[in-house]
PDB file of C-alpha atoms in Angstrom:
ATOM      1  CA  UNK R   1      41.135  -9.043 -19.483  1.00  0.00           C
ATOM      2  CA  UNK R   2      40.013  -5.338 -19.998  1.00  0.00           C
ATOM      3  CA  UNK R   3      41.515  -3.133 -17.045  1.00  0.00           C
ATOM      4  CA  UNK R   4      40.354  -0.086 -14.999  1.00  0.00           C
ATOM      5  CA  UNK R   5      42.925   0.730 -13.751  1.00  0.00           C
ATOM      6  CA  UNK R   6      44.450   3.529 -15.087  1.00  0.00           C
ATOM      7  CA  UNK R   7      40.714   4.969 -15.472  1.00  0.00           C
ATOM      8  CA  UNK R   8      40.486   4.824 -11.180  1.00  0.00           C
ATOM      9  CA  UNK R   9      44.515   6.010 -10.761  1.00  0.00           C
ATOM     10  CA  UNK R  10      43.553   8.775 -12.475  1.00  0.00           C
ATOM     11  CA  UNK R  11      40.455   9.571 -10.908  1.00  0.00           C
ATOM     12  CA  UNK R  12      41.944   9.193  -7.061  1.00  0.00           C
ATOM     13  CA  UNK R  13      44.922  11.339  -8.566  1.00  0.00           C
ATOM     14  CA  UNK R  14      42.574  14.453  -9.284  1.00  0.00           C
ATOM     15  CA  UNK R  15      40.106  13.718  -6.441  1.00  0.00           C
ATOM     16  CA  UNK R  16      43.464  13.899  -4.121  1.00  0.00           C
ATOM     17  CA  UNK R  17      45.043  16.817  -6.113  1.00  0.00           C
ATOM     18  CA  UNK R  18      41.475  19.768  -6.869  1.00  0.00           C
ATOM     19  CA  UNK R  19      38.701  17.744  -3.871  1.00  0.00           C
ATOM     20  CA  UNK R  20      36.235  16.079  -6.561  1.00  0.00           C
ATOM     21  CA  UNK R  21      33.985  19.744  -6.495  1.00  0.00           C
ATOM     22  CA  UNK R  22      36.871  22.078  -8.169  1.00  0.00           C
ATOM     23  CA  UNK R  23      40.339  23.502  -6.528  1.00  0.00           C
ATOM     24  CA  UNK R  24      40.851  23.167  -2.534  1.00  0.00           C
ATOM     25  CA  UNK R  25      43.073  22.572   0.071  1.00  0.00           C
ATOM     26  CA  UNK R  26      44.133  18.393  -0.487  1.00  0.00           C
ATOM     27  CA  UNK R  27      42.061  16.564   1.268  1.00  0.00           C
ATOM     28  CA  UNK R  28      39.072  18.806   1.505  1.00  0.00           C
ATOM     29  CA  UNK R  29      35.806  19.321  -0.262  1.00  0.00           C
ATOM     30  CA  UNK R  30      33.711  21.709  -1.462  1.00  0.00           C
ATOM     31  CA  UNK R  31      32.069  23.696   1.061  1.00  0.00           C
ATOM     32  CA  UNK R  32      29.865  23.029   2.490  1.00  0.00           C
ATOM     33  CA  UNK R  33      26.030  24.015   2.382  1.00  0.00           C
ATOM     34  CA  UNK R  34      24.048  24.792   4.559  1.00  0.00           C
ATOM     35  CA  UNK R  35      21.130  21.640   4.019  1.00  0.00           C
ATOM     36  CA  UNK R  36      24.226  19.314   4.638  1.00  0.00           C
ATOM     37  CA  UNK R  37      24.684  17.947   8.419  1.00  0.00           C
ATOM     38  CA  UNK R  38      27.159  15.473  10.144  1.00  0.00           C
ATOM     39  CA  UNK R  39      28.518  13.002   7.650  1.00  0.00           C
ATOM     40  CA  UNK R  40      27.518  12.459   3.301  1.00  0.00           C
ATOM     41  CA  UNK R  41      29.499  10.045   1.014  1.00  0.00           C
ATOM     42  CA  UNK R  42      28.905   9.651  -2.601  1.00  0.00           C
ATOM     43  CA  UNK R  43      30.370   7.172  -5.336  1.00  0.00           C
ATOM     44  CA  UNK R  44      33.245   8.315  -8.318  1.00  0.00           C
ATOM     45  CA  UNK R  45      30.335   7.928 -11.549  1.00  0.00           C
ATOM     46  CA  UNK R  46      32.833   5.796 -13.059  1.00  0.00           C
ATOM     47  CA  UNK R  47      33.701   3.625 -10.653  1.00  0.00           C
ATOM     48  CA  UNK R  48      31.746   1.123 -10.654  1.00  0.00           C
ATOM     49  CA  UNK R  49      30.438   3.033 -14.051  1.00  0.00           C
ATOM     50  CA  UNK R  50      26.850   2.848 -15.443  1.00  0.00           C
ATOM     51  CA  UNK R  51      27.418  -0.567 -17.698  1.00  0.00           C
ATOM     52  CA  UNK R  52      29.540  -2.766 -16.537  1.00  0.00           C
ATOM     53  CA  UNK R  53      30.637  -5.620 -19.668  1.00  0.00           C
ATOM     54  CA  UNK R  54      31.228  -9.259 -18.309  1.00  0.00           C
ATOM     55  CA  UNK R  55      35.119 -10.095 -18.025  1.00  0.00           C
ATOM     56  CA  UNK R  56      36.056  -6.520 -17.158  1.00  0.00           C
ATOM     57  CA  UNK R  57      37.519  -5.327 -14.439  1.00  0.00           C
ATOM     58  CA  UNK R  58      35.949  -2.542 -11.971  1.00  0.00           C
ATOM     59  CA  UNK R  59      36.659  -1.443  -9.127  1.00  0.00           C
ATOM     60  CA  UNK R  60      34.302   1.098  -6.700  1.00  0.00           C
ATOM     61  CA  UNK R  61      35.465   3.818  -5.585  1.00  0.00           C
ATOM     62  CA  UNK R  62      33.993   6.290  -2.268  1.00  0.00           C
ATOM     63  CA  UNK R  63      34.737   9.838  -1.498  1.00  0.00           C
ATOM     64  CA  UNK R  64      33.557   9.876   2.243  1.00  0.00           C
ATOM     65  CA  UNK R  65      32.831  13.653   4.073  1.00  0.00           C
ATOM     66  CA  UNK R  66      33.065  14.909   6.804  1.00  0.00           C
ATOM     67  CA  UNK R  67      30.564  18.457   7.576  1.00  0.00           C
ATOM     68  CA  UNK R  68      31.293  18.152  10.904  1.00  0.00           C
ATOM     69  CA  UNK R  69      33.808  19.908  13.427  1.00  0.00           C
ATOM     70  CA  UNK R  70      35.350  16.793  15.039  1.00  0.00           C
ATOM     71  CA  UNK R  71      36.496  13.371  13.565  1.00  0.00           C
ATOM     72  CA  UNK R  72      34.151  10.302  12.965  1.00  0.00           C
ATOM     73  CA  UNK R  73      34.466   7.040  12.641  1.00  0.00           C
ATOM     74  CA  UNK R  74      32.915   4.724  11.093  1.00  0.00           C
ATOM     75  CA  UNK R  75      32.315   1.584   8.933  1.00  0.00           C
ATOM     76  CA  UNK R  76      31.667   1.663   4.790  1.00  0.00           C
ATOM     77  CA  UNK R  77      30.479  -1.341   3.275  1.00  0.00           C
ATOM     78  CA  UNK R  78      29.659  -2.064  -0.162  1.00  0.00           C
ATOM     79  CA  UNK R  79      27.921  -5.142  -1.914  1.00  0.00           C
ATOM     80  CA  UNK R  80      25.628  -6.324  -5.438  1.00  0.00           C
ATOM     81  CA  UNK R  81      22.846  -8.082  -5.681  1.00  0.00           C
ATOM     82  CA  UNK R  82      24.194 -10.769  -7.711  1.00  0.00           C
ATOM     83  CA  UNK R  83      24.500 -13.836  -6.882  1.00  0.00           C
ATOM     84  CA  UNK R  84      27.946 -14.487  -5.501  1.00  0.00           C
ATOM     85  CA  UNK R  85      28.466 -17.731  -8.758  1.00  0.00           C
ATOM     86  CA  UNK R  86      28.234 -15.090 -11.032  1.00  0.00           C
ATOM     87  CA  UNK R  87      31.040 -12.831  -9.090  1.00  0.00           C
ATOM     88  CA  UNK R  88      31.402  -9.692  -8.661  1.00  0.00           C
ATOM     89  CA  UNK R  89      31.369  -8.602  -5.009  1.00  0.00           C
ATOM     90  CA  UNK R  90      31.168 -11.603  -3.516  1.00  0.00           C
ATOM     91  CA  UNK R  91      29.616 -11.877   0.139  1.00  0.00           C
ATOM     92  CA  UNK R  92      32.116 -14.791  -0.076  1.00  0.00           C
ATOM     93  CA  UNK R  93      34.392 -11.447   1.803  1.00  0.00           C
ATOM     94  CA  UNK R  94      33.317  -8.638   3.445  1.00  0.00           C
ATOM     95  CA  UNK R  95      33.563  -6.107   1.381  1.00  0.00           C
ATOM     96  CA  UNK R  96      34.122  -3.894   4.597  1.00  0.00           C
ATOM     97  CA  UNK R  97      36.311  -0.711   4.926  1.00  0.00           C
ATOM     98  CA  UNK R  98      37.129   1.275   9.018  1.00  0.00           C
ATOM     99  CA  UNK R  99      37.475   5.124   8.330  1.00  0.00           C
ATOM    100  CA  UNK R 100      38.573   7.492  10.042  1.00  0.00           C
ATOM    101  CA  UNK R 101      38.360  10.833   9.079  1.00  0.00           C
ATOM    102  CA  UNK R 102      39.553  14.192  10.678  1.00  0.00           C
ATOM    103  CA  UNK R 103      36.696  16.712  11.253  1.00  0.00           C
ATOM    104  CA  UNK R 104      35.830  20.056   9.197  1.00  0.00           C
ATOM    105  CA  UNK R 105      38.143  23.342   8.540  1.00  0.00           C
ATOM    106  CA  UNK R 106      36.549  26.708   8.642  1.00  0.00           C
ATOM    107  CA  UNK R 107      38.432  29.803   7.157  1.00  0.00           C
ATOM    108  CA  UNK R 108      36.136  33.300   6.544  1.00  0.00           C
ATOM    109  CA  UNK R 109      33.483  31.674   7.878  1.00  0.00           C
ATOM    110  CA  UNK R 110      33.301  29.688   5.598  1.00  0.00           C
ATOM    111  CA  UNK R 111      33.227  25.524   6.857  1.00  0.00           C
ATOM    112  CA  UNK R 112      35.122  22.602   4.065  1.00  0.00           C
ATOM    113  CA  UNK R 113      34.186  19.467   4.399  1.00  0.00           C
ATOM    114  CA  UNK R 114      37.516  16.744   5.352  1.00  0.00           C
ATOM    115  CA  UNK R 115      36.529  14.155   2.424  1.00  0.00           C
ATOM    116  CA  UNK R 116      39.051  10.807   2.341  1.00  0.00           C
ATOM    117  CA  UNK R 117      38.663   8.465  -0.845  1.00  0.00           C
ATOM    118  CA  UNK R 118      38.058   4.578  -0.635  1.00  0.00           C
ATOM    119  CA  UNK R 119      38.783   1.824  -3.244  1.00  0.00           C
ATOM    120  CA  UNK R 120      37.652  -1.191  -3.133  1.00  0.00           C
ATOM    121  CA  UNK R 121      38.324  -4.604  -3.303  1.00  0.00           C
ATOM    122  CA  UNK R 122      41.586  -2.650  -3.122  1.00  0.00           C
ATOM    123  CA  UNK R 123      43.647  -0.625  -4.936  1.00  0.00           C
ATOM    124  CA  UNK R 124      45.180  -3.581  -7.177  1.00  0.00           C
ATOM    125  CA  UNK R 125      42.558  -5.374  -7.120  1.00  0.00           C
ATOM    126  CA  UNK R 126      39.243  -5.444  -9.223  1.00  0.00           C
ATOM    127  CA  UNK R 127      36.046  -6.519  -9.375  1.00  0.00           C
ATOM    128  CA  UNK R 128      34.599  -9.060 -12.579  1.00  0.00           C
ATOM    129  CA  UNK R 129      31.236 -10.794 -13.874  1.00  0.00           C
ATOM    130  CA  UNK R 130      31.920 -14.093 -15.526  1.00  0.00           C
ATOM    131  CA  UNK R 131      29.118 -16.841 -17.081  1.00  0.00           C
ATOM    132  CA  UNK R 132      26.480 -12.747 -16.897  1.00  0.00           C
ATOM    133  CA  UNK R 133      24.528 -11.467 -19.770  1.00  0.00           C
ATOM    134  CA  UNK R 134      22.214  -8.277 -20.054  1.00  0.00           C
ATOM    135  CA  UNK R 135      21.736  -8.032 -16.551  1.00  0.00           C
ATOM    136  CA  UNK R 136      20.377  -5.519 -14.712  1.00  0.00           C
ATOM    137  CA  UNK R 137      22.330  -5.550 -10.975  1.00  0.00           C
ATOM    138  CA  UNK R 138      22.297  -2.431  -7.599  1.00  0.00           C
ATOM    139  CA  UNK R 139      25.741  -1.801  -6.163  1.00  0.00           C
ATOM    140  CA  UNK R 140      24.544  -0.821  -2.177  1.00  0.00           C
ATOM    141  CA  UNK R 141      26.456   1.185  -0.412  1.00  0.00           C
ATOM    142  CA  UNK R 142      26.227   2.252   4.014  1.00  0.00           C
ATOM    143  CA  UNK R 143      28.261   4.431   5.644  1.00  0.00           C
ATOM    144  CA  UNK R 144      28.225   3.716   9.305  1.00  0.00           C
ATOM    145  CA  UNK R 145      29.653   6.495  11.688  1.00  0.00           C
ATOM    146  CA  UNK R 146      29.769   7.246  15.588  1.00  0.00           C
ATOM    147  CA  UNK R 147      28.479  10.951  16.124  1.00  0.00           C
ATOM    148  CA  UNK R 148      27.374  13.509  19.107  1.00  0.00           C
ATOM    149  CA  UNK R 149      24.827  15.908  19.967  1.00  0.00           C
ATOM    150  CA  UNK R 150      25.534  17.940  22.602  1.00  0.00           C
ATOM    151  CA  UNK R 151      24.339  20.961  23.508  1.00  0.00           C
ATOM    152  CA  UNK R 152      24.841  23.911  26.076  1.00  0.00           C
ATOM    153  CA  UNK R 153      21.579  26.104  25.970  1.00  0.00           C
ATOM    154  CA  UNK R 154      22.186  28.365  28.606  1.00  0.00           C
ATOM    155  CA  UNK R 155      19.980  29.118  31.746  1.00  0.00           C
ATOM    156  CA  UNK R 156      19.334  30.649  35.012  1.00  0.00           C
ATOM    157  CA  UNK R 157      17.564  29.386  38.094  1.00  0.00           C
ATOM    158  CA  UNK R 158      15.973  30.932  41.103  1.00  0.00           C
ATOM    159  CA  UNK R 159      14.098  30.744  43.590  1.00  0.00           C
ATOM    160  CA  UNK R 160      10.446  31.568  41.985  1.00  0.00           C
ATOM    161  CA  UNK R 161       8.165  33.493  44.683  1.00  0.00           C
ATOM    162  CA  UNK R 162      11.100  35.990  43.951  1.00  0.00           C
ATOM    163  CA  UNK R 163      11.037  35.716  39.829  1.00  0.00           C
ATOM    164  CA  UNK R 164       8.959  39.799  40.536  1.00  0.00           C
ATOM    165  CA  UNK R 165      12.313  40.907  41.747  1.00  0.00           C
ATOM    166  CA  UNK R 166      15.204  38.547  40.601  1.00  0.00           C
ATOM    167  CA  UNK R 167      16.093  38.730  36.359  1.00  0.00           C
ATOM    168  CA  UNK R 168      15.218  35.369  36.091  1.00  0.00           C
ATOM    169  CA  UNK R 169      11.592  33.717  35.152  1.00  0.00           C
ATOM    170  CA  UNK R 170      10.160  30.385  36.144  1.00  0.00           C
ATOM    171  CA  UNK R 171       8.675  29.550  32.207  1.00  0.00           C
ATOM    172  CA  UNK R 172      10.733  29.674  29.807  1.00  0.00           C
ATOM    173  CA  UNK R 173      12.105  28.360  26.397  1.00  0.00           C
ATOM    174  CA  UNK R 174      15.485  28.349  25.235  1.00  0.00           C
ATOM    175  CA  UNK R 175      16.598  27.026  22.107  1.00  0.00           C
ATOM    176  CA  UNK R 176      19.660  25.121  21.915  1.00  0.00           C
ATOM    177  CA  UNK R 177      19.878  24.590  17.789  1.00  0.00           C
ATOM    178  CA  UNK R 178      22.887  22.997  17.438  1.00  0.00           C
ATOM    179  CA  UNK R 179      24.810  21.169  13.955  1.00  0.00           C
ATOM    180  CA  UNK R 180      24.132  17.262  14.700  1.00  0.00           C
ATOM    181  CA  UNK R 181      22.403  14.793  12.921  1.00  0.00           C
ATOM    182  CA  UNK R 182      20.119  14.992  16.003  1.00  0.00           C
ATOM    183  CA  UNK R 183      18.521  18.640  16.798  1.00  0.00           C
ATOM    184  CA  UNK R 184      18.513  20.171  19.875  1.00  0.00           C
ATOM    185  CA  UNK R 185      15.017  22.235  18.851  1.00  0.00           C
ATOM    186  CA  UNK R 186      14.790  23.712  22.136  1.00  0.00           C
ATOM    187  CA  UNK R 187      13.909  23.674  25.767  1.00  0.00           C
ATOM    188  CA  UNK R 188      11.508  25.055  27.948  1.00  0.00           C
ATOM    189  CA  UNK R 189      12.028  25.080  31.818  1.00  0.00           C
ATOM    190  CA  UNK R 190       9.611  24.965  34.700  1.00  0.00           C
ATOM    191  CA  UNK R 191      10.767  26.014  38.520  1.00  0.00           C
ATOM    192  CA  UNK R 192       8.844  25.088  41.498  1.00  0.00           C
ATOM    193  CA  UNK R 193       9.786  26.103  44.790  1.00  0.00           C
ATOM    194  CA  UNK R 194      11.397  23.238  47.374  1.00  0.00           C
ATOM    195  CA  UNK R 195      12.357  24.247  50.160  1.00  0.00           C
ATOM    196  CA  UNK R 196      14.151  27.904  50.999  1.00  0.00           C
ATOM    197  CA  UNK R 197      17.258  27.544  49.067  1.00  0.00           C
ATOM    198  CA  UNK R 198      16.453  24.702  47.098  1.00  0.00           C
ATOM    199  CA  UNK R 199      14.010  24.216  43.931  1.00  0.00           C
ATOM    200  CA  UNK R 200      12.830  21.544  41.063  1.00  0.00           C
ATOM    201  CA  UNK R 201      14.275  22.979  37.424  1.00  0.00           C
ATOM    202  CA  UNK R 202      11.678  20.405  35.176  1.00  0.00           C
ATOM    203  CA  UNK R 203      12.730  21.080  31.695  1.00  0.00           C
ATOM    204  CA  UNK R 204      11.576  19.730  28.282  1.00  0.00           C
ATOM    205  CA  UNK R 205      14.007  18.810  25.551  1.00  0.00           C
ATOM    206  CA  UNK R 206      12.592  18.890  21.856  1.00  0.00           C
ATOM    207  CA  UNK R 207      14.598  16.809  19.903  1.00  0.00           C
ATOM    208  CA  UNK R 208      14.772  16.664  15.713  1.00  0.00           C
ATOM    209  CA  UNK R 209      16.770  13.951  13.376  1.00  0.00           C
ATOM    210  CA  UNK R 210      17.751  16.906  11.142  1.00  0.00           C
ATOM    211  CA  UNK R 211      19.221  13.926   8.029  1.00  0.00           C
ATOM    212  CA  UNK R 212      17.473  11.167   6.385  1.00  0.00           C
ATOM    213  CA  UNK R 213      19.683   8.483   7.603  1.00  0.00           C
ATOM    214  CA  UNK R 214      19.002   5.528   9.666  1.00  0.00           C
ATOM    215  CA  UNK R 215      20.134   6.707  14.349  1.00  0.00           C
ATOM    216  CA  UNK R 216      20.690   3.848  16.262  1.00  0.00           C
ATOM    217  CA  UNK R 217      22.012   3.349  19.620  1.00  0.00           C
ATOM    218  CA  UNK R 218      26.030   3.636  19.169  1.00  0.00           C
ATOM    219  CA  UNK R 219      27.970   0.193  18.859  1.00  0.00           C
ATOM    220  CA  UNK R 220      29.483  -0.391  22.566  1.00  0.00           C
ATOM    221  CA  UNK R 221      25.732  -0.020  23.452  1.00  0.00           C
ATOM    222  CA  UNK R 222      23.165  -1.459  20.477  1.00  0.00           C
ATOM    223  CA  UNK R 223      25.228  -5.103  20.312  1.00  0.00           C
ATOM    224  CA  UNK R 224      23.885  -5.472  22.862  1.00  0.00           C
ATOM    225  CA  UNK R 225      20.468  -4.635  22.047  1.00  0.00           C
ATOM    226  CA  UNK R 226      18.395  -6.713  20.048  1.00  0.00           C
ATOM    227  CA  UNK R 227      17.108  -3.232  18.536  1.00  0.00           C
ATOM    228  CA  UNK R 228      19.028  -0.295  17.888  1.00  0.00           C
ATOM    229  CA  UNK R 229      17.546   1.385  14.830  1.00  0.00           C
ATOM    230  CA  UNK R 230      15.646   4.673  15.903  1.00  0.00           C
ATOM    231  CA  UNK R 231      16.704   4.822  19.006  1.00  0.00           C
ATOM    232  CA  UNK R 232      20.036   6.457  20.784  1.00  0.00           C
ATOM    233  CA  UNK R 233      21.761   6.835  24.240  1.00  0.00           C
ATOM    234  CA  UNK R 234      21.475   9.460  27.493  1.00  0.00           C
ATOM    235  CA  UNK R 235      24.789   9.532  28.367  1.00  0.00           C
ATOM    236  CA  UNK R 236      23.389  12.723  30.467  1.00  0.00           C
ATOM    237  CA  UNK R 237      22.238  15.993  31.051  1.00  0.00           C
ATOM    238  CA  UNK R 238      23.324  18.025  33.577  1.00  0.00           C
ATOM    239  CA  UNK R 239      22.909  21.923  35.627  1.00  0.00           C
ATOM    240  CA  UNK R 240      26.733  22.446  36.564  1.00  0.00           C
ATOM    241  CA  UNK R 241      27.277  19.660  39.302  1.00  0.00           C
ATOM    242  CA  UNK R 242      24.218  18.966  39.536  1.00  0.00           C
ATOM    243  CA  UNK R 243      22.538  15.113  36.859  1.00  0.00           C
ATOM    244  CA  UNK R 244      19.323  15.284  36.512  1.00  0.00           C
ATOM    245  CA  UNK R 245      17.403  12.178  35.704  1.00  0.00           C
ATOM    246  CA  UNK R 246      14.614  11.925  32.461  1.00  0.00           C
ATOM    247  CA  UNK R 247      12.609   9.473  31.567  1.00  0.00           C
ATOM    248  CA  UNK R 248      14.231   7.009  29.897  1.00  0.00           C
ATOM    249  CA  UNK R 249      13.068   2.964  27.847  1.00  0.00           C
ATOM    250  CA  UNK R 250      14.234   2.080  31.200  1.00  0.00           C
ATOM    251  CA  UNK R 251      12.462   4.186  34.448  1.00  0.00           C
ATOM    252  CA  UNK R 252      13.896   7.327  35.589  1.00  0.00           C
ATOM    253  CA  UNK R 253      17.903   7.605  35.143  1.00  0.00           C
ATOM    254  CA  UNK R 254      20.743   9.725  34.576  1.00  0.00           C
ATOM    255  CA  UNK R 255      21.271   7.842  31.214  1.00  0.00           C
ATOM    256  CA  UNK R 256      19.614   5.357  29.178  1.00  0.00           C
ATOM    257  CA  UNK R 257      18.490   4.539  25.574  1.00  0.00           C
ATOM    258  CA  UNK R 258      15.682   6.728  24.584  1.00  0.00           C
ATOM    259  CA  UNK R 259      13.875   5.906  20.929  1.00  0.00           C
ATOM    260  CA  UNK R 260      13.774   8.803  18.692  1.00  0.00           C
ATOM    261  CA  UNK R 261      12.185   8.834  15.464  1.00  0.00           C
ATOM    262  CA  UNK R 262      11.533  10.652  12.258  1.00  0.00           C
ATOM    263  CA  UNK R 263       8.771  13.622  13.935  1.00  0.00           C
ATOM    264  CA  UNK R 264      10.166  15.605  16.667  1.00  0.00           C
ATOM    265  CA  UNK R 265      10.749  13.446  20.211  1.00  0.00           C
ATOM    266  CA  UNK R 266      10.444  15.581  24.444  1.00  0.00           C
ATOM    267  CA  UNK R 267      12.581  14.567  26.760  1.00  0.00           C
ATOM    268  CA  UNK R 268      11.758  15.114  30.052  1.00  0.00           C
ATOM    269  CA  UNK R 269      14.030  15.372  32.625  1.00  0.00           C
ATOM    270  CA  UNK R 270      15.063  16.221  36.441  1.00  0.00           C
ATOM    271  CA  UNK R 271      15.845  17.018  39.455  1.00  0.00           C
ATOM    272  CA  UNK R 272      16.705  19.620  42.545  1.00  0.00           C
ATOM    273  CA  UNK R 273      19.201  22.026  42.465  1.00  0.00           C
ATOM    274  CA  UNK R 274      20.548  24.207  45.770  1.00  0.00           C
ATOM    275  CA  UNK R 275      20.063  27.911  45.372  1.00  0.00           C
ATOM    276  CA  UNK R 276      20.620  30.865  47.394  1.00  0.00           C
ATOM    277  CA  UNK R 277      20.369  34.034  44.390  1.00  0.00           C
ATOM    278  CA  UNK R 278      19.775  33.790  40.806  1.00  0.00           C
ATOM    279  CA  UNK R 279      22.266  31.018  38.755  1.00  0.00           C
ATOM    280  CA  UNK R 280      22.480  31.066  34.798  1.00  0.00           C
ATOM    281  CA  UNK R 281      24.339  28.003  33.651  1.00  0.00           C
ATOM    282  CA  UNK R 282      24.530  25.890  30.581  1.00  0.00           C
ATOM    283  CA  UNK R 283      21.651  23.171  30.492  1.00  0.00           C
ATOM    284  CA  UNK R 284      24.259  19.676  29.583  1.00  0.00           C
ATOM    285  CA  UNK R 285      22.914  17.956  27.041  1.00  0.00           C
ATOM    286  CA  UNK R 286      24.525  15.046  26.257  1.00  0.00           C
ATOM    287  CA  UNK R 287      23.341  12.389  23.413  1.00  0.00           C
ATOM    288  CA  UNK R 288      25.514   9.382  21.952  1.00  0.00           C
ATOM    289  CA  UNK R 289      24.701   7.814  18.040  1.00  0.00           C
ATOM    290  CA  UNK R 290      25.337   6.098  14.939  1.00  0.00           C
ATOM    291  CA  UNK R 291      24.239   7.419  11.940  1.00  0.00           C
ATOM    292  CA  UNK R 292      23.602   4.746   8.912  1.00  0.00           C
ATOM    293  CA  UNK R 293      23.765   6.144   5.363  1.00  0.00           C
ATOM    294  CA  UNK R 294      22.473   3.740   2.941  1.00  0.00           C
ATOM    295  CA  UNK R 295      23.235   4.267  -1.114  1.00  0.00           C
ATOM    296  CA  UNK R 296      21.696   1.996  -4.721  1.00  0.00           C
ATOM    297  CA  UNK R 297      23.555   2.707  -7.347  1.00  0.00           C
ATOM    298  CA  UNK R 298      21.687   1.337 -10.401  1.00  0.00           C
ATOM    299  CA  UNK R 299      24.133  -1.273 -12.522  1.00  0.00           C
ATOM    300  CA  UNK R 300      24.152  -3.400 -16.506  1.00  0.00           C
ATOM    301  CA  UNK R 301      25.681  -6.338 -17.082  1.00  0.00           C
ATOM    302  CA  UNK R 302      26.183  -6.401 -20.603  1.00  0.00           C
ATOM    303  CA  UNK R 303      28.544  -6.026 -23.706  1.00  0.00           C
ATOM    304  CA  UNK R 304      29.297  -2.539 -25.344  1.00  0.00           C
ATOM    305  CA  UNK R 305      28.850  -3.163 -29.058  1.00  0.00           C
TER     306      UNK R 305
END
């Protein structure tokens, strides 16, 4: 059987030595572009090649990049659209690999993503197709990883009846942008006097998905949920030591599941705050979720004359 091992080995050495897109620190890829958020991946154009001959061994090389500033856990999987009786990437062996990838680094104001290379089925083995000819196919790759949105826009809280004499407005919008798959676009704050030393803080948190992938409930939670797509876990919204209650799918709660989609989502939260003066703290917004990125790569199985 023909083999692509030497080709793959050479590609792997070049990736590790120089980075996928030119000279870069070992383990890191291209400088981050402004529009790239979270994590992404690509398959090497030669592994697999666009045309695979029957009875020819081939491998799949994936390069995963992390543009976030924290370590990321996930699972990378590959499969094809050819019946297992012809070989290839068979369903009998689930070709998935757990991945832990470091956070990106920053040098002179530039972000360099961390990078990890995975070879399927392994560096020392290969796939092949048999008894098949002139057949188009697809290789489908998915990268599912855990992520969190943590935003801390500063807001002030005071007795709204005294706003004319103190530097704090009872109503305002603040911005809490974070480079995350789910962004906090802005926060609308409103204060209502309850008593002399207590106010009700109400906030509307505007959330916007920033990636083309699918948001899912994080792994620890989604296994108990029949439909985890387009949902995230609200861990907490708090102001100093006061935890706010928010409207979730399970009613008003300090934490719970909320739905998100392609359009902007508004999360409403409120809480009673004890104040006797103007206080300014971050509004801590913490959301956990998984991100699934799915890509399809065309492949043709035929003999090359």
